[in-house]
Amino acid sequence: LCEIAKRPDIQDELAAELAAHGKDSPLLMRVIKEGMRLRPVAALGSIRQNAEHVTTPEGHVIPAGSECIMPFYLLCREDWIEDPETFRPERWEDGAKQRADLERQIFPFSLGARNCVGQRLAMSTMRSVLSHVLLRFKFGVHSEPVEDYFLTLKPEGARLTVAARGGATATAARMPRTQTVSVN
């Protein structure tokens, strides 16, 4: 939400697409994927044990049985990604230059037998919540978050402005015209 709040152009385009397609909006999926790339919840990643020896491109050997940590936060910001620190949902469009590489190398819910058991619920929840909220409200950034990075990545201290969109529900209409909220 913090990244979307910085991009009113994407918010407006997304609100229009959500009105037309609901939570099955292709742009919504791109926004979610880019948000998870830039701010992975499980930033530390996952720990796996090598089943066999692995030789790195530099010629180093990681012996079979070694435990390896794959920090998603760093993997999602590697140099091969164009402008890796910038929120750009268009990276995930069909035919985008780096989409195939992104799909193959960015996996916020992990892979294999030990992947996140709640990933379908998480994706469904994100689609539902974001579609409801972004149809009714427009967000801006009042103060930037500081990243709290331990096992999870949290935007500590973020403050967003919230304004009701035209035709908002009765609940939103009772809010002051613009309100600032903290995101923790």
PDB file of C-alpha atoms in Angstrom:
ATOM      1  CA  LEU A   1       0.000   0.000   0.000  1.00  0.00           C
ATOM      2  CA  CYS A   2       2.921   2.338   0.738  1.00  0.00           C
ATOM      3  CA  GLU A   3       4.297   1.856  -2.784  1.00  0.00           C
ATOM      4  CA  ILE A   4       0.884   2.367  -4.417  1.00  0.00           C
ATOM      5  CA  ALA A   5       0.413   5.534  -2.344  1.00  0.00           C
ATOM      6  CA  LYS A   6       3.493   7.027  -4.063  1.00  0.00           C
ATOM      7  CA  ARG A   7       1.984   6.455  -7.521  1.00  0.00           C
ATOM      8  CA  PRO A   8      -1.362   8.255  -8.008  1.00  0.00           C
ATOM      9  CA  ASP A   9      -1.207   7.415 -11.722  1.00  0.00           C
ATOM     10  CA  ILE A  10      -1.224   3.687 -10.962  1.00  0.00           C
ATOM     11  CA  GLN A  11      -3.923   4.131  -8.296  1.00  0.00           C
ATOM     12  CA  ASP A  12      -6.248   5.841 -10.766  1.00  0.00           C
ATOM     13  CA  GLU A  13      -5.598   3.298 -13.526  1.00  0.00           C
ATOM     14  CA  LEU A  14      -6.057   0.454 -11.052  1.00  0.00           C
ATOM     15  CA  ALA A  15      -9.309   1.891  -9.660  1.00  0.00           C
ATOM     16  CA  ALA A  16     -10.710   2.107 -13.210  1.00  0.00           C
ATOM     17  CA  GLU A  17      -9.610  -1.440 -14.002  1.00  0.00           C
ATOM     18  CA  LEU A  18     -11.019  -2.754 -10.703  1.00  0.00           C
ATOM     19  CA  ALA A  19     -14.362  -1.124 -11.489  1.00  0.00           C
ATOM     20  CA  ALA A  20     -14.360  -2.976 -14.826  1.00  0.00           C
ATOM     21  CA  HIS A  21     -12.843  -6.346 -13.845  1.00  0.00           C
ATOM     22  CA  GLY A  22     -13.125  -6.611 -10.066  1.00  0.00           C
ATOM     23  CA  LYS A  23     -10.422  -8.441  -8.156  1.00  0.00           C
ATOM     24  CA  ASP A  24      -9.467 -10.362 -11.318  1.00  0.00           C
ATOM     25  CA  SER A  25      -7.829  -7.218 -12.703  1.00  0.00           C
ATOM     26  CA  PRO A  26      -4.550  -8.000 -14.512  1.00  0.00           C
ATOM     27  CA  LEU A  27      -3.076  -4.723 -13.227  1.00  0.00           C
ATOM     28  CA  LEU A  28      -3.934  -5.704  -9.650  1.00  0.00           C
ATOM     29  CA  MET A  29      -1.940  -8.924 -10.065  1.00  0.00           C
ATOM     30  CA  ARG A  30       1.033  -6.969 -11.453  1.00  0.00           C
ATOM     31  CA  VAL A  31       0.848  -4.494  -8.546  1.00  0.00           C
ATOM     32  CA  ILE A  32       0.777  -7.345  -6.010  1.00  0.00           C
ATOM     33  CA  LYS A  33       3.687  -9.177  -7.669  1.00  0.00           C
ATOM     34  CA  GLU A  34       5.784  -6.013  -7.823  1.00  0.00           C
ATOM     35  CA  GLY A  35       4.939  -5.154  -4.222  1.00  0.00           C
ATOM     36  CA  MET A  36       6.021  -8.623  -3.102  1.00  0.00           C
ATOM     37  CA  ARG A  37       9.217  -8.320  -5.148  1.00  0.00           C
ATOM     38  CA  LEU A  38      10.119  -4.977  -3.640  1.00  0.00           C
ATOM     39  CA  ARG A  39       8.941  -5.701  -0.088  1.00  0.00           C
ATOM     40  CA  PRO A  40       8.935  -9.488   0.480  1.00  0.00           C
ATOM     41  CA  VAL A  41       7.260 -10.382   3.764  1.00  0.00           C
ATOM     42  CA  ALA A  42       9.664 -13.262   4.417  1.00  0.00           C
ATOM     43  CA  ALA A  43      12.639 -11.033   3.641  1.00  0.00           C
ATOM     44  CA  LEU A  44      15.128 -13.412   5.228  1.00  0.00           C
ATOM     45  CA  GLY A  45      13.966 -16.040   2.749  1.00  0.00           C
ATOM     46  CA  SER A  46      14.304 -19.731   3.287  1.00  0.00           C
ATOM     47  CA  ILE A  47      16.959 -22.202   4.325  1.00  0.00           C
ATOM     48  CA  ARG A  48      17.543 -25.315   2.248  1.00  0.00           C
ATOM     49  CA  GLN A  49      20.014 -28.180   2.357  1.00  0.00           C
ATOM     50  CA  ASN A  50      21.875 -29.051  -0.847  1.00  0.00           C
ATOM     51  CA  ALA A  51      21.154 -32.579  -2.040  1.00  0.00           C
ATOM     52  CA  GLU A  52      24.352 -32.595  -4.122  1.00  0.00           C
ATOM     53  CA  HIS A  53      27.526 -30.564  -4.634  1.00  0.00           C
ATOM     54  CA  VAL A  54      26.954 -27.212  -6.330  1.00  0.00           C
ATOM     55  CA  THR A  55      29.682 -25.369  -8.234  1.00  0.00           C
ATOM     56  CA  THR A  56      29.275 -21.592  -8.466  1.00  0.00           C
ATOM     57  CA  PRO A  57      30.155 -19.663 -11.645  1.00  0.00           C
ATOM     58  CA  GLU A  58      33.349 -18.550  -9.850  1.00  0.00           C
ATOM     59  CA  GLY A  59      34.375 -22.187  -9.324  1.00  0.00           C
ATOM     60  CA  HIS A  60      33.598 -22.462  -5.598  1.00  0.00           C
ATOM     61  CA  VAL A  61      32.072 -25.740  -4.480  1.00  0.00           C
ATOM     62  CA  ILE A  62      29.209 -25.854  -1.985  1.00  0.00           C
ATOM     63  CA  PRO A  63      29.297 -29.402  -0.605  1.00  0.00           C
ATOM     64  CA  ALA A  64      26.254 -31.655  -0.513  1.00  0.00           C
ATOM     65  CA  GLY A  65      24.465 -31.399   2.826  1.00  0.00           C
ATOM     66  CA  SER A  66      25.329 -27.692   3.260  1.00  0.00           C
ATOM     67  CA  GLU A  67      22.566 -25.434   4.498  1.00  0.00           C
ATOM     68  CA  CYS A  68      22.071 -22.422   2.243  1.00  0.00           C
ATOM     69  CA  ILE A  69      20.071 -19.290   3.006  1.00  0.00           C
ATOM     70  CA  MET A  70      18.266 -17.584   0.136  1.00  0.00           C
ATOM     71  CA  PRO A  71      17.475 -14.033   1.340  1.00  0.00           C
ATOM     72  CA  PHE A  72      14.518 -12.922  -0.766  1.00  0.00           C
ATOM     73  CA  TYR A  73      15.158  -9.253   0.019  1.00  0.00           C
ATOM     74  CA  LEU A  74      18.543  -9.404  -1.731  1.00  0.00           C
ATOM     75  CA  LEU A  75      17.476 -11.754  -4.527  1.00  0.00           C
ATOM     76  CA  CYS A  76      14.729  -9.309  -5.492  1.00  0.00           C
ATOM     77  CA  ARG A  77      17.211  -6.432  -5.813  1.00  0.00           C
ATOM     78  CA  GLU A  78      19.959  -8.009  -7.908  1.00  0.00           C
ATOM     79  CA  ASP A  79      21.736  -6.014 -10.604  1.00  0.00           C
ATOM     80  CA  TRP A  80      20.150  -7.913 -13.510  1.00  0.00           C
ATOM     81  CA  ILE A  81      16.788  -6.305 -12.629  1.00  0.00           C
ATOM     82  CA  GLU A  82      16.366  -2.934 -14.328  1.00  0.00           C
ATOM     83  CA  ASP A  83      16.022  -0.190 -11.703  1.00  0.00           C
ATOM     84  CA  PRO A  84      15.555  -2.764  -8.886  1.00  0.00           C
ATOM     85  CA  GLU A  85      14.663  -0.263  -6.137  1.00  0.00           C
ATOM     86  CA  THR A  86      11.746   1.265  -8.072  1.00  0.00           C
ATOM     87  CA  PHE A  87       8.110   0.116  -7.908  1.00  0.00           C
ATOM     88  CA  ARG A  88       7.258  -0.690 -11.538  1.00  0.00           C
ATOM     89  CA  PRO A  89       4.294  -3.081 -11.980  1.00  0.00           C
ATOM     90  CA  GLU A  90       4.783  -2.960 -15.754  1.00  0.00           C
ATOM     91  CA  ARG A  91       7.714  -5.383 -15.258  1.00  0.00           C
ATOM     92  CA  TRP A  92       5.082  -8.124 -14.960  1.00  0.00           C
ATOM     93  CA  GLU A  93       3.130  -7.329 -18.160  1.00  0.00           C
ATOM     94  CA  ASP A  94       2.866 -10.012 -20.828  1.00  0.00           C
ATOM     95  CA  GLY A  95       5.810  -9.573 -23.173  1.00  0.00           C
ATOM     96  CA  ALA A  96       7.791  -7.330 -20.791  1.00  0.00           C
ATOM     97  CA  LYS A  97      11.528  -7.648 -21.328  1.00  0.00           C
ATOM     98  CA  GLN A  98      12.362  -9.204 -17.948  1.00  0.00           C
ATOM     99  CA  ARG A  99       9.091 -10.922 -17.081  1.00  0.00           C
ATOM    100  CA  ALA A 100      10.230 -14.479 -17.842  1.00  0.00           C
ATOM    101  CA  ASP A 101      13.352 -14.026 -15.708  1.00  0.00           C
ATOM    102  CA  LEU A 102      11.327 -12.436 -12.901  1.00  0.00           C
ATOM    103  CA  GLU A 103       8.799 -15.295 -12.900  1.00  0.00           C
ATOM    104  CA  ARG A 104      11.624 -17.844 -12.781  1.00  0.00           C
ATOM    105  CA  GLN A 105      13.826 -16.151 -10.174  1.00  0.00           C
ATOM    106  CA  ILE A 106      11.443 -14.287  -7.831  1.00  0.00           C
ATOM    107  CA  PHE A 107       9.326 -16.533  -5.624  1.00  0.00           C
ATOM    108  CA  PRO A 108       8.146 -14.763  -2.452  1.00  0.00           C
ATOM    109  CA  PHE A 109       6.292 -17.819  -1.174  1.00  0.00           C
ATOM    110  CA  SER A 110       9.287 -20.105  -1.763  1.00  0.00           C
ATOM    111  CA  LEU A 111       9.212 -23.235  -3.930  1.00  0.00           C
ATOM    112  CA  GLY A 112       9.002 -26.983  -3.578  1.00  0.00           C
ATOM    113  CA  ALA A 113       7.650 -29.188  -0.831  1.00  0.00           C
ATOM    114  CA  ARG A 114       8.401 -26.611   1.861  1.00  0.00           C
ATOM    115  CA  ASN A 115       6.736 -23.633   0.194  1.00  0.00           C
ATOM    116  CA  CYS A 116       4.237 -21.421   2.003  1.00  0.00           C
ATOM    117  CA  VAL A 117       1.088 -23.412   2.765  1.00  0.00           C
ATOM    118  CA  GLY A 118      -0.914 -20.171   3.014  1.00  0.00           C
ATOM    119  CA  GLN A 119       0.064 -18.650  -0.325  1.00  0.00           C
ATOM    120  CA  ARG A 120      -3.328 -19.121  -1.999  1.00  0.00           C
ATOM    121  CA  LEU A 121      -5.101 -17.599   0.995  1.00  0.00           C
ATOM    122  CA  ALA A 122      -2.565 -14.735   1.091  1.00  0.00           C
ATOM    123  CA  MET A 123      -3.007 -13.959  -2.622  1.00  0.00           C
ATOM    124  CA  SER A 124      -6.789 -14.156  -2.379  1.00  0.00           C
ATOM    125  CA  THR A 125      -6.798 -11.880   0.666  1.00  0.00           C
ATOM    126  CA  MET A 126      -4.497  -9.330  -0.984  1.00  0.00           C
ATOM    127  CA  ARG A 127      -6.671  -9.261  -4.111  1.00  0.00           C
ATOM    128  CA  SER A 128      -9.882  -8.847  -2.086  1.00  0.00           C
ATOM    129  CA  VAL A 129      -8.620  -6.242   0.380  1.00  0.00           C
ATOM    130  CA  LEU A 130      -6.755  -4.129  -2.173  1.00  0.00           C
ATOM    131  CA  SER A 131      -9.652  -4.176  -4.632  1.00  0.00           C
ATOM    132  CA  HIS A 132     -12.148  -3.051  -1.971  1.00  0.00           C
ATOM    133  CA  VAL A 133      -9.875  -0.389  -0.499  1.00  0.00           C
ATOM    134  CA  LEU A 134      -8.540   1.068  -3.762  1.00  0.00           C
ATOM    135  CA  LEU A 135     -12.013   1.359  -5.274  1.00  0.00           C
ATOM    136  CA  ARG A 136     -13.182   3.474  -2.336  1.00  0.00           C
ATOM    137  CA  PHE A 137     -10.109   5.457  -1.279  1.00  0.00           C
ATOM    138  CA  LYS A 138      -7.126   7.267  -2.698  1.00  0.00           C
ATOM    139  CA  PHE A 139      -3.849   7.192  -0.766  1.00  0.00           C
ATOM    140  CA  GLY A 140      -0.865   9.494  -0.498  1.00  0.00           C
ATOM    141  CA  VAL A 141       2.341   9.381   1.535  1.00  0.00           C
ATOM    142  CA  HIS A 142       2.485  11.636   4.587  1.00  0.00           C
ATOM    143  CA  SER A 143       5.742  10.162   5.926  1.00  0.00           C
ATOM    144  CA  GLU A 144       7.945   7.441   4.447  1.00  0.00           C
ATOM    145  CA  PRO A 145       8.334   4.150   6.317  1.00  0.00           C
ATOM    146  CA  VAL A 146      11.544   2.858   7.796  1.00  0.00           C
ATOM    147  CA  GLU A 147      12.117  -0.782   6.941  1.00  0.00           C
ATOM    148  CA  ASP A 148      12.129  -3.048   9.981  1.00  0.00           C
ATOM    149  CA  TYR A 149      14.048  -6.069   8.734  1.00  0.00           C
ATOM    150  CA  PHE A 150      14.322  -9.202  10.825  1.00  0.00           C
ATOM    151  CA  LEU A 151      12.410 -12.368   9.950  1.00  0.00           C
ATOM    152  CA  THR A 152       9.765 -10.305   8.210  1.00  0.00           C
ATOM    153  CA  LEU A 153       9.933  -6.926   6.514  1.00  0.00           C
ATOM    154  CA  LYS A 154       7.616  -4.271   7.918  1.00  0.00           C
ATOM    155  CA  PRO A 155       7.148  -0.602   6.942  1.00  0.00           C
ATOM    156  CA  GLU A 156       7.488   0.869  10.443  1.00  0.00           C
ATOM    157  CA  GLY A 157       6.250   4.397  11.008  1.00  0.00           C
ATOM    158  CA  ALA A 158       4.607   4.850   7.607  1.00  0.00           C
ATOM    159  CA  ARG A 159       1.860   7.455   7.597  1.00  0.00           C
ATOM    160  CA  LEU A 160      -0.519   7.649   4.672  1.00  0.00           C
ATOM    161  CA  THR A 161      -3.164  10.177   3.759  1.00  0.00           C
ATOM    162  CA  VAL A 162      -6.546   8.710   2.855  1.00  0.00           C
ATOM    163  CA  ALA A 163      -9.259  10.448   0.860  1.00  0.00           C
ATOM    164  CA  ALA A 164     -12.592   9.032  -0.247  1.00  0.00           C
ATOM    165  CA  ARG A 165     -12.970   8.526  -4.003  1.00  0.00           C
ATOM    166  CA  GLY A 166     -16.059   9.886  -5.748  1.00  0.00           C
ATOM    167  CA  GLY A 167     -19.142   7.775  -5.110  1.00  0.00           C
ATOM    168  CA  ALA A 168     -17.649   6.319  -1.924  1.00  0.00           C
ATOM    169  CA  THR A 169     -19.695   4.243   0.466  1.00  0.00           C
ATOM    170  CA  ALA A 170     -21.598   5.791   3.377  1.00  0.00           C
ATOM    171  CA  THR A 171     -18.874   4.717   5.789  1.00  0.00           C
ATOM    172  CA  ALA A 172     -16.226   6.552   3.757  1.00  0.00           C
ATOM    173  CA  ALA A 173     -18.478   9.598   3.345  1.00  0.00           C
ATOM    174  CA  ARG A 174     -18.551  10.077   7.148  1.00  0.00           C
ATOM    175  CA  MET A 175     -14.758  10.369   7.219  1.00  0.00           C
ATOM    176  CA  PRO A 176     -13.151  13.788   7.070  1.00  0.00           C
ATOM    177  CA  ARG A 177     -12.280  14.721   3.474  1.00  0.00           C
ATOM    178  CA  THR A 178      -8.651  13.615   3.998  1.00  0.00           C
ATOM    179  CA  GLN A 179      -7.290  11.719   6.958  1.00  0.00           C
ATOM    180  CA  THR A 180      -3.794  10.546   7.927  1.00  0.00           C
ATOM    181  CA  VAL A 181      -3.379   6.997   9.190  1.00  0.00           C
ATOM    182  CA  SER A 182      -0.373   5.069  10.496  1.00  0.00           C
ATOM    183  CA  VAL A 183       0.603   1.780   8.869  1.00  0.00           C
ATOM    184  CA  ASN A 184       2.320  -0.728  11.181  1.00  0.00           C
TER     185      ASN A 184
END
